[in-house]
Amino acid sequence: MPETAQQTSGPLLEAEGLTKAFRVPRSASGTTTLRALDGVNLSLERGETLGLVGESGCGKSTLARVLLMLERPDRGTLRFDGTDPLSLRGKELLAWRRRVQMVFQDPFASLNPRLNAAELIGEPWRTHRDVVPRGGRDRRVRQLLEMVGMREADAHRYPQEFSGGQRQRIGIARALALNPDVIVCDEPVSALDLSVQAQVLNLLAELQAELGVSYVFISHDLSVVRHVADRVAVMYLGQVVETGRTEEIFASPRHPYTAALLSSAPSPVGSEGPSRQRILLRGEVPSPVDPPSGCRFRTRCWRAEEVCAEESPVAEAHGADPTHTAACHLPLEPAPPVPAGSGPERA
C-alpha cells in the first residue's frame, strides 16, 4: 500500500445508489435507454477480496468501469478512503487513479505487442511520472517481475514470446507498478488453462498477503469465487440482489436467484454442505431496456407473488448475520447447520 495513502475508518471503497444508463439503437429511426446499473450498493474493506458474480449482461463490467472512473455514473455516490472521486478533476483525479488499477480478462489483447515486458510494466510511469524516479525504474521493473514469479531476463521479451499465464503475470505486475490500494480483476483467469489458473490465483493471494491490496474479483466461475473471495455480491439485471460472507452465501443463499445460480455449479467431491437440487429457471432473462416492474427476478422466480410485481425489494438482513443481505420479499429460509465432518451423501 502506498505510504502516502491516508487511511480512514470504515470501508476502503463504498458505492451507494449507482445508476448508469446508455442510449442504444431501438430501430432504424430511434434509440432507447438501456439501464446497465440501477441503484447498486457495494462496499470493499481494506485487504479484502469481494467476488462479483452474475449472468452475462447483468452489469458486472459496467460496475467495474464505474469503480475505475472510466465511466461516470448518472446518479449515486462513490467514497474511496474518505474521498469522493466523482468530485475530483485534473491533477487530483490523476493522483487518485493510481490507487485503483485493473487486471484484464485477455492477457494478450491487453498487452501492446510492440513493447517488451519492461516497457509494458513501466508504461504507467509515463503518465504518473513521480511514482518511481527515472533512475530507479529498471530496478523497480526487476522487483516487480520477481514479485510475480518471473525472471530478470524476461524484461526484454515481447508478449508473443510468453505463455498465457506469463502474460497475465505481466499484466498483474503492470497493475502493481503504481502501488494501488485496489485492483479490479475482470475475469482474470477465464482465458487460462486450469493448472495455470491455480498458479495465478495463488499469486494474487500471496500479493494480497504481502501488500495488503484489496481486490474486486469479477468472475462467472463460482468455484473460483468460492476459493478466492472473502465476500460475494450477486448481480442480476443491473442490481445487487444479495451480499454476504462467501461461506454464508454458498451454504445458505437467501435470494432465489442466488440459489439457482449456485445449483448450476457442480459441488467438489467430498465438499461439506448440503447437496443441491438443480433449479431450472423458467423463461429468458428480461431485457435491461424494458425490465419488469417490482422485483426484476420475479418473471423467472418460482416464489413470486403479487407484491413482487408491485414493489421493488430492499436489501435487508434476513438472518442472524447482519452483513448477509438479500433484496427479496420472500427470502429463502436459512439452511440447517451441517454437522462437523459430514458432507453430501453419494452413491
C-alpha positions as a Markdown table, in Angstrom:
| # | Residue | x | y | z |
|---|---|---|---|---|
| 1 | Met | 0.0 | 0.0 | 0.0 |
| 2 | Pro | 1.5 | 3.4 | -0.9 |
| 3 | Glu | 2.9 | 5.3 | 2.1 |
| 4 | Thr | 1.1 | 8.4 | 1.1 |
| 5 | Ala | -2.3 | 6.9 | 1.4 |
| 6 | Gln | -4.2 | 8.3 | 4.4 |
| 7 | Gln | -6.4 | 5.7 | 5.9 |
| 8 | Thr | -9.7 | 6.4 | 7.4 |
| 9 | Ser | -12.1 | 4.3 | 9.4 |
| 10 | Gly | -14.9 | 2.4 | 7.5 |
| 11 | Pro | -14.8 | 0.6 | 4.1 |
| 12 | Leu | -12.0 | 1.5 | 1.7 |
| 13 | Leu | -14.4 | 1.7 | -1.2 |
| 14 | Glu | -18.1 | 2.3 | -0.9 |
| 15 | Ala | -20.8 | 2.8 | -3.6 |
| 16 | Glu | -24.4 | 3.8 | -3.0 |
| 17 | Gly | -27.2 | 4.0 | -5.4 |
| 18 | Leu | -25.1 | 3.8 | -8.6 |
| 19 | Thr | -27.1 | 4.1 | -11.8 |
| 20 | Lys | -25.7 | 4.1 | -15.3 |
| 21 | Ala | -27.7 | 4.1 | -18.5 |
| 22 | Phe | -26.7 | 4.0 | -22.1 |
| 23 | Arg | -28.6 | 5.1 | -25.3 |
| 24 | Val | -28.8 | 2.2 | -27.7 |
| 25 | Pro | -30.4 | 1.8 | -31.1 |
| 26 | Arg | -34.0 | 0.7 | -31.0 |
| 27 | Ser | -34.7 | 0.7 | -34.6 |
| 28 | Ala | -33.6 | 2.5 | -37.8 |
| 29 | Ser | -35.4 | 5.6 | -36.6 |
| 30 | Gly | -34.5 | 6.0 | -33.0 |
| 31 | Thr | -32.8 | 4.9 | -29.7 |
| 32 | Thr | -33.9 | 3.7 | -26.3 |
| 33 | Thr | -32.3 | 3.6 | -22.9 |
| 34 | Leu | -30.5 | 0.6 | -21.5 |
| 35 | Arg | -30.1 | 0.8 | -17.7 |
| 36 | Ala | -26.9 | -1.2 | -17.1 |
| 37 | Leu | -26.8 | -0.3 | -13.4 |
| 38 | Asp | -29.8 | 0.6 | -11.3 |
| 39 | Gly | -29.2 | 1.6 | -7.7 |
| 40 | Val | -26.1 | -0.5 | -6.9 |
| 41 | Asn | -24.8 | -0.5 | -3.3 |
| 42 | Leu | -21.4 | -2.0 | -2.6 |
| 43 | Ser | -18.6 | -1.9 | -0.2 |
| 44 | Leu | -15.0 | -3.1 | -0.1 |
| 45 | Glu | -12.9 | -3.4 | 3.0 |
| 46 | Arg | -9.1 | -3.0 | 3.2 |
| 47 | Gly | -7.2 | -6.2 | 2.3 |
| 48 | Glu | -10.4 | -7.9 | 1.3 |
| 49 | Thr | -11.4 | -9.8 | -1.9 |
| 50 | Leu | -15.0 | -9.1 | -3.0 |
| 51 | Gly | -16.3 | -11.6 | -5.5 |
| 52 | Leu | -18.8 | -10.2 | -8.1 |
| 53 | Val | -20.9 | -12.8 | -9.8 |
| 54 | Gly | -23.9 | -13.0 | -12.1 |
| 55 | Glu | -25.0 | -13.9 | -15.6 |
| 56 | Ser | -23.6 | -12.3 | -18.7 |
| 57 | Gly | -25.1 | -8.8 | -19.2 |
| 58 | Cys | -26.0 | -8.3 | -15.5 |
| 59 | Gly | -23.8 | -5.2 | -15.3 |
| 60 | Lys | -20.6 | -6.6 | -13.7 |
| 61 | Ser | -18.2 | -5.0 | -16.2 |
| 62 | Thr | -20.1 | -1.7 | -16.3 |
| 63 | Leu | -19.8 | -1.6 | -12.5 |
| 64 | Ala | -16.1 | -2.2 | -12.8 |
| 65 | Arg | -15.7 | 0.7 | -15.2 |
| 66 | Val | -17.6 | 3.0 | -12.9 |
| 67 | Leu | -15.5 | 1.9 | -9.9 |
| 68 | Leu | -12.4 | 2.7 | -12.0 |
| 69 | Met | -13.9 | 6.0 | -13.1 |
| 70 | Leu | -13.7 | 5.0 | -16.7 |
| 71 | Glu | -17.4 | 5.7 | -16.8 |
| 72 | Arg | -19.2 | 8.3 | -14.6 |
| 73 | Pro | -22.5 | 7.2 | -13.0 |
| 74 | Asp | -25.7 | 9.1 | -13.9 |
| 75 | Arg | -26.6 | 9.0 | -10.2 |
| 76 | Gly | -25.3 | 7.7 | -6.9 |
| 77 | Thr | -22.2 | 8.3 | -4.8 |
| 78 | Leu | -18.7 | 6.8 | -4.5 |
| 79 | Arg | -16.5 | 7.1 | -1.5 |
| 80 | Phe | -12.8 | 6.0 | -1.6 |
| 81 | Asp | -10.9 | 6.2 | 1.6 |
| 82 | Gly | -12.9 | 9.2 | 2.7 |
| 83 | Thr | -12.7 | 11.0 | -0.7 |
| 84 | Asp | -15.4 | 11.5 | -3.3 |
| 85 | Pro | -13.6 | 10.6 | -6.6 |
| 86 | Leu | -16.6 | 12.0 | -8.6 |
| 87 | Ser | -15.7 | 15.5 | -7.4 |
| 88 | Leu | -12.0 | 15.3 | -8.5 |
| 89 | Arg | -10.6 | 16.9 | -11.6 |
| 90 | Gly | -7.3 | 17.4 | -13.2 |
| 91 | Lys | -4.2 | 16.5 | -11.1 |
| 92 | Glu | -6.3 | 15.4 | -8.2 |
| 93 | Leu | -8.2 | 12.9 | -10.3 |
| 94 | Leu | -4.9 | 11.7 | -11.9 |
| 95 | Ala | -3.4 | 11.1 | -8.5 |
| 96 | Trp | -6.5 | 9.2 | -7.4 |
| 97 | Arg | -6.4 | 6.9 | -10.5 |
| 98 | Arg | -3.1 | 5.4 | -9.4 |
| 99 | Arg | -4.8 | 4.0 | -6.4 |
| 100 | Val | -7.3 | 1.8 | -8.4 |
| 101 | Gln | -5.9 | -0.4 | -11.1 |
| 102 | Met | -7.2 | -3.2 | -13.3 |
| 103 | Val | -6.2 | -6.7 | -14.5 |
| 104 | Phe | -7.9 | -7.6 | -17.7 |
| 105 | Gln | -9.5 | -10.8 | -18.9 |
| 106 | Asp | -7.4 | -11.4 | -22.0 |
| 107 | Pro | -3.7 | -11.3 | -21.2 |
| 108 | Phe | -2.8 | -11.0 | -24.8 |
| 109 | Ala | -5.2 | -8.3 | -26.1 |
| 110 | Ser | -4.4 | -6.1 | -23.1 |
| 111 | Leu | -0.7 | -6.0 | -23.8 |
| 112 | Asn | 0.8 | -3.9 | -26.6 |
| 113 | Pro | 2.8 | -6.5 | -28.8 |
| 114 | Arg | 5.3 | -3.7 | -29.8 |
| 115 | Leu | 6.5 | -3.3 | -26.2 |
| 116 | Asn | 8.7 | -5.7 | -24.2 |
| 117 | Ala | 7.9 | -6.7 | -20.7 |
| 118 | Ala | 9.9 | -3.9 | -19.1 |
| 119 | Glu | 8.2 | -1.3 | -21.2 |
| 120 | Leu | 4.8 | -2.7 | -20.5 |
| 121 | Ile | 5.3 | -2.8 | -16.8 |
| 122 | Gly | 6.8 | 0.7 | -16.8 |
| 123 | Glu | 4.1 | 2.2 | -19.1 |
| 124 | Pro | 2.0 | 3.7 | -16.3 |
| 125 | Trp | 5.0 | 5.7 | -15.2 |
| 126 | Arg | 4.9 | 7.7 | -18.5 |
| 127 | Thr | 1.7 | 9.3 | -17.1 |
| 128 | His | 2.4 | 9.1 | -13.3 |
| 129 | Arg | 6.0 | 10.3 | -13.5 |
| 130 | Asp | 6.5 | 10.9 | -9.8 |
| 131 | Val | 5.8 | 7.3 | -8.6 |
| 132 | Val | 9.3 | 6.0 | -9.5 |
| 133 | Pro | 12.3 | 8.2 | -10.2 |
| 134 | Arg | 13.6 | 7.7 | -13.7 |
| 135 | Gly | 16.9 | 6.4 | -12.5 |
| 136 | Gly | 15.2 | 3.7 | -10.4 |
| 137 | Arg | 12.8 | 2.3 | -12.9 |
| 138 | Asp | 14.9 | -0.5 | -14.2 |
| 139 | Arg | 15.4 | -1.8 | -10.7 |
| 140 | Arg | 11.7 | -1.4 | -9.9 |
| 141 | Val | 10.8 | -3.4 | -13.1 |
| 142 | Arg | 13.1 | -6.2 | -11.9 |
| 143 | Gln | 11.5 | -6.2 | -8.5 |
| 144 | Leu | 8.0 | -6.4 | -10.0 |
| 145 | Leu | 9.0 | -9.2 | -12.3 |
| 146 | Glu | 10.3 | -11.1 | -9.2 |
| 147 | Met | 7.2 | -10.4 | -7.3 |
| 148 | Val | 5.0 | -12.1 | -9.9 |
| 149 | Gly | 7.3 | -15.1 | -10.3 |
| 150 | Met | 9.2 | -14.1 | -13.4 |
| 151 | Arg | 12.9 | -13.8 | -14.2 |
| 152 | Glu | 15.0 | -10.7 | -14.7 |
| 153 | Ala | 15.9 | -12.0 | -18.2 |
| 154 | Asp | 12.2 | -11.8 | -19.1 |
| 155 | Ala | 12.3 | -8.0 | -19.1 |
| 156 | His | 13.4 | -7.8 | -22.7 |
| 157 | Arg | 11.0 | -10.4 | -24.2 |
| 158 | Tyr | 7.8 | -9.5 | -26.0 |
| 159 | Pro | 4.2 | -10.7 | -25.3 |
| 160 | Gln | 4.1 | -13.2 | -28.1 |
| 161 | Glu | 7.1 | -14.9 | -26.6 |
| 162 | Phe | 5.3 | -15.7 | -23.3 |
| 163 | Ser | 2.6 | -18.2 | -22.4 |
| 164 | Gly | -0.9 | -17.0 | -21.4 |
| 165 | Gly | -0.1 | -17.4 | -17.7 |
| 166 | Gln | 3.1 | -15.4 | -18.1 |
| 167 | Arg | 1.3 | -12.7 | -20.0 |
| 168 | Gln | -1.2 | -12.4 | -17.2 |
| 169 | Arg | 1.7 | -12.2 | -14.6 |
| 170 | Ile | 3.0 | -9.2 | -16.6 |
| 171 | Gly | -0.5 | -7.7 | -16.5 |
| 172 | Ile | -0.5 | -8.1 | -12.8 |
| 173 | Ala | 3.0 | -6.5 | -12.5 |
| 174 | Arg | 1.8 | -3.6 | -14.5 |
| 175 | Ala | -1.2 | -3.1 | -12.2 |
| 176 | Leu | 1.2 | -3.1 | -9.2 |
| 177 | Ala | 3.5 | -0.6 | -10.8 |
| 178 | Leu | 1.5 | 2.3 | -9.3 |
| 179 | Asn | 1.3 | 0.8 | -5.8 |
| 180 | Pro | -2.6 | 0.6 | -5.9 |
| 181 | Asp | -4.9 | 0.1 | -2.9 |
| 182 | Val | -7.5 | -1.7 | -5.1 |
| 183 | Ile | -7.2 | -3.9 | -8.1 |
| 184 | Val | -10.2 | -4.7 | -10.2 |
| 185 | Cys | -9.8 | -8.2 | -11.7 |
| 186 | Asp | -12.2 | -8.7 | -14.6 |
| 187 | Glu | -12.3 | -12.5 | -15.3 |
| 188 | Pro | -8.5 | -12.6 | -14.8 |
| 189 | Val | -8.2 | -16.4 | -15.2 |
| 190 | Ser | -11.0 | -17.4 | -17.6 |
| 191 | Ala | -8.7 | -17.4 | -20.6 |
| 192 | Leu | -6.1 | -19.7 | -18.9 |
| 193 | Asp | -5.8 | -23.4 | -18.6 |
| 194 | Leu | -6.9 | -24.9 | -15.3 |
| 195 | Ser | -3.5 | -25.6 | -14.0 |
| 196 | Val | -2.3 | -22.1 | -14.8 |
| 197 | Gln | -5.5 | -20.6 | -13.3 |
| 198 | Ala | -4.5 | -22.1 | -9.9 |
| 199 | Gln | -1.0 | -20.6 | -10.2 |
| 200 | Val | -2.3 | -17.1 | -11.0 |
| 201 | Leu | -4.9 | -17.3 | -8.2 |
| 202 | Asn | -2.2 | -18.3 | -5.7 |
| 203 | Leu | -0.1 | -15.4 | -6.9 |
| 204 | Leu | -2.9 | -12.9 | -6.3 |
| 205 | Ala | -3.4 | -14.3 | -2.8 |
| 206 | Glu | 0.3 | -14.1 | -2.0 |
| 207 | Leu | 0.5 | -10.5 | -3.2 |
| 208 | Gln | -2.6 | -9.6 | -1.1 |
| 209 | Ala | -1.0 | -11.0 | 2.0 |
| 210 | Glu | 2.3 | -9.2 | 1.3 |
| 211 | Leu | 0.9 | -5.8 | 0.1 |
| 212 | Gly | -2.5 | -5.6 | 1.8 |
| 213 | Val | -4.1 | -4.8 | -1.6 |
| 214 | Ser | -7.9 | -5.2 | -2.0 |
| 215 | Tyr | -9.5 | -7.0 | -5.0 |
| 216 | Val | -12.8 | -6.7 | -6.7 |
| 217 | Phe | -12.8 | -10.1 | -8.4 |
| 218 | Ile | -15.3 | -10.5 | -11.3 |
| 219 | Ser | -16.0 | -14.0 | -12.4 |
| 220 | His | -18.6 | -16.3 | -13.8 |
| 221 | Asp | -16.8 | -19.3 | -12.3 |
| 222 | Leu | -18.4 | -19.9 | -8.9 |
| 223 | Ser | -15.7 | -22.4 | -7.8 |
| 224 | Val | -13.0 | -19.8 | -8.4 |
| 225 | Val | -15.0 | -17.1 | -6.5 |
| 226 | Arg | -15.6 | -19.6 | -3.6 |
| 227 | His | -11.8 | -20.1 | -3.5 |
| 228 | Val | -10.6 | -16.5 | -3.6 |
| 229 | Ala | -13.4 | -14.3 | -2.2 |
| 230 | Asp | -13.9 | -13.1 | 1.4 |
| 231 | Arg | -17.4 | -11.8 | 0.5 |
| 232 | Val | -19.6 | -12.2 | -2.5 |
| 233 | Ala | -22.0 | -9.8 | -4.3 |
| 234 | Val | -24.6 | -11.3 | -6.6 |
| 235 | Met | -25.9 | -9.2 | -9.5 |
| 236 | Tyr | -29.0 | -9.6 | -11.6 |
| 237 | Leu | -30.1 | -7.3 | -14.3 |
| 238 | Gly | -28.2 | -4.2 | -13.1 |
| 239 | Gln | -28.8 | -4.7 | -9.4 |
| 240 | Val | -27.0 | -6.3 | -6.5 |
| 241 | Val | -29.6 | -8.8 | -5.1 |
| 242 | Glu | -27.5 | -10.5 | -2.4 |
| 243 | Thr | -24.3 | -9.9 | -0.5 |
| 244 | Gly | -22.6 | -11.7 | 2.3 |
| 245 | Arg | -19.6 | -13.7 | 3.5 |
| 246 | Thr | -18.6 | -16.3 | 1.0 |
| 247 | Glu | -19.2 | -19.3 | 3.2 |
| 248 | Glu | -22.7 | -17.9 | 4.1 |
| 249 | Ile | -23.7 | -17.3 | 0.5 |
| 250 | Phe | -22.6 | -20.7 | -0.6 |
| 251 | Ala | -24.0 | -22.6 | 2.4 |
| 252 | Ser | -27.3 | -20.7 | 2.8 |
| 253 | Pro | -28.3 | -18.4 | -0.1 |
| 254 | Arg | -31.3 | -16.2 | 0.8 |
| 255 | His | -32.2 | -14.9 | -2.7 |
| 256 | Pro | -33.9 | -17.4 | -5.1 |
| 257 | Tyr | -31.6 | -16.2 | -7.9 |
| 258 | Thr | -28.5 | -16.9 | -5.9 |
| 259 | Ala | -29.8 | -20.4 | -5.1 |
| 260 | Ala | -30.5 | -21.1 | -8.8 |
| 261 | Leu | -27.1 | -19.8 | -9.7 |
| 262 | Leu | -25.3 | -22.0 | -7.1 |
| 263 | Ser | -27.4 | -25.0 | -8.1 |
| 264 | Ser | -25.9 | -24.8 | -11.6 |
| 265 | Ala | -22.4 | -25.2 | -10.4 |
| 266 | Pro | -21.0 | -28.7 | -9.6 |
| 267 | Ser | -20.0 | -29.3 | -6.0 |
| 268 | Pro | -16.5 | -30.6 | -5.4 |
| 269 | Val | -16.4 | -34.2 | -4.4 |
| 270 | Gly | -16.1 | -34.5 | -0.7 |
| 271 | Ser | -17.1 | -30.9 | 0.0 |
| 272 | Glu | -19.0 | -30.2 | 3.1 |
| 273 | Gly | -22.5 | -28.8 | 2.9 |
| 274 | Pro | -26.0 | -29.9 | 1.8 |
| 275 | Ser | -26.4 | -31.4 | -1.6 |
| 276 | Arg | -28.1 | -29.0 | -4.0 |
| 277 | Gln | -31.1 | -29.8 | -6.1 |
| 278 | Arg | -30.8 | -28.4 | -9.6 |
| 279 | Ile | -33.1 | -25.3 | -10.0 |
| 280 | Leu | -34.2 | -24.8 | -13.6 |
| 281 | Leu | -35.4 | -21.3 | -14.2 |
| 282 | Arg | -38.3 | -20.6 | -16.5 |
| 283 | Gly | -38.2 | -18.1 | -19.3 |
| 284 | Glu | -35.5 | -15.9 | -20.6 |
| 285 | Val | -33.6 | -13.1 | -18.8 |
| 286 | Pro | -35.6 | -9.9 | -19.3 |
| 287 | Ser | -34.1 | -7.1 | -21.4 |
| 288 | Pro | -32.5 | -4.2 | -19.4 |
| 289 | Val | -34.2 | -2.0 | -21.9 |
| 290 | Asp | -37.6 | -3.0 | -20.6 |
| 291 | Pro | -37.1 | -4.6 | -17.1 |
| 292 | Pro | -40.1 | -6.0 | -15.2 |
| 293 | Ser | -41.8 | -3.9 | -12.5 |
| 294 | Gly | -41.1 | -4.5 | -8.9 |
| 295 | Cys | -38.5 | -7.3 | -8.4 |
| 296 | Arg | -36.6 | -7.8 | -11.6 |
| 297 | Phe | -36.2 | -11.5 | -11.0 |
| 298 | Arg | -40.0 | -12.2 | -10.5 |
| 299 | Thr | -40.6 | -13.3 | -14.1 |
| 300 | Arg | -38.4 | -16.3 | -13.5 |
| 301 | Cys | -38.9 | -16.9 | -9.8 |
| 302 | Trp | -40.9 | -19.8 | -8.6 |
| 303 | Arg | -41.7 | -18.0 | -5.3 |
| 304 | Ala | -43.1 | -14.8 | -6.8 |
| 305 | Glu | -46.3 | -13.3 | -5.5 |
| 306 | Glu | -48.3 | -10.2 | -6.2 |
| 307 | Val | -46.1 | -8.0 | -4.0 |
| 308 | Cys | -43.1 | -8.9 | -6.1 |
| 309 | Ala | -44.7 | -7.1 | -9.1 |
| 310 | Glu | -45.8 | -4.1 | -7.2 |
| 311 | Glu | -42.8 | -3.2 | -5.1 |
| 312 | Ser | -39.1 | -3.2 | -5.6 |
| 313 | Pro | -37.5 | -5.2 | -2.7 |
| 314 | Val | -34.9 | -3.5 | -0.5 |
| 315 | Ala | -31.7 | -5.3 | 0.6 |
| 316 | Glu | -32.2 | -6.4 | 4.2 |
| 317 | Ala | -30.6 | -8.9 | 6.6 |
| 318 | His | -33.0 | -11.9 | 7.0 |
| 319 | Gly | -31.0 | -13.9 | 9.5 |
| 320 | Ala | -28.6 | -13.7 | 12.4 |
| 321 | Asp | -25.7 | -12.3 | 10.3 |
| 322 | Pro | -26.4 | -8.5 | 9.6 |
| 323 | Thr | -23.8 | -8.5 | 6.9 |
| 324 | His | -25.7 | -11.1 | 4.8 |
| 325 | Thr | -28.4 | -9.2 | 3.0 |
| 326 | Ala | -30.8 | -10.1 | 0.2 |
| 327 | Ala | -33.2 | -7.9 | -1.8 |
| 328 | Cys | -36.2 | -10.2 | -1.8 |
| 329 | His | -39.8 | -10.0 | -0.5 |
| 330 | Leu | -39.9 | -13.8 | 0.1 |
| 331 | Pro | -36.3 | -14.8 | 1.0 |
| 332 | Leu | -35.4 | -18.5 | 1.4 |
| 333 | Glu | -35.1 | -20.0 | 4.8 |
| 334 | Pro | -31.6 | -20.5 | 6.2 |
| 335 | Ala | -30.2 | -23.9 | 5.5 |
| 336 | Pro | -29.8 | -26.1 | 8.6 |
| 337 | Pro | -26.3 | -26.3 | 10.0 |
| 338 | Val | -24.1 | -29.1 | 8.8 |
| 339 | Pro | -22.6 | -31.4 | 11.5 |
| 340 | Ala | -18.9 | -31.3 | 11.7 |
| 341 | Gly | -17.2 | -33.9 | 9.4 |
| 342 | Ser | -20.4 | -34.6 | 7.4 |
| 343 | Gly | -21.0 | -34.0 | 3.7 |
| 344 | Pro | -23.4 | -34.7 | 0.9 |
| 345 | Glu | -24.4 | -38.4 | 0.5 |
| 346 | Arg | -23.0 | -40.1 | -2.6 |
| 347 | Ala | -23.9 | -43.3 | -4.2 |
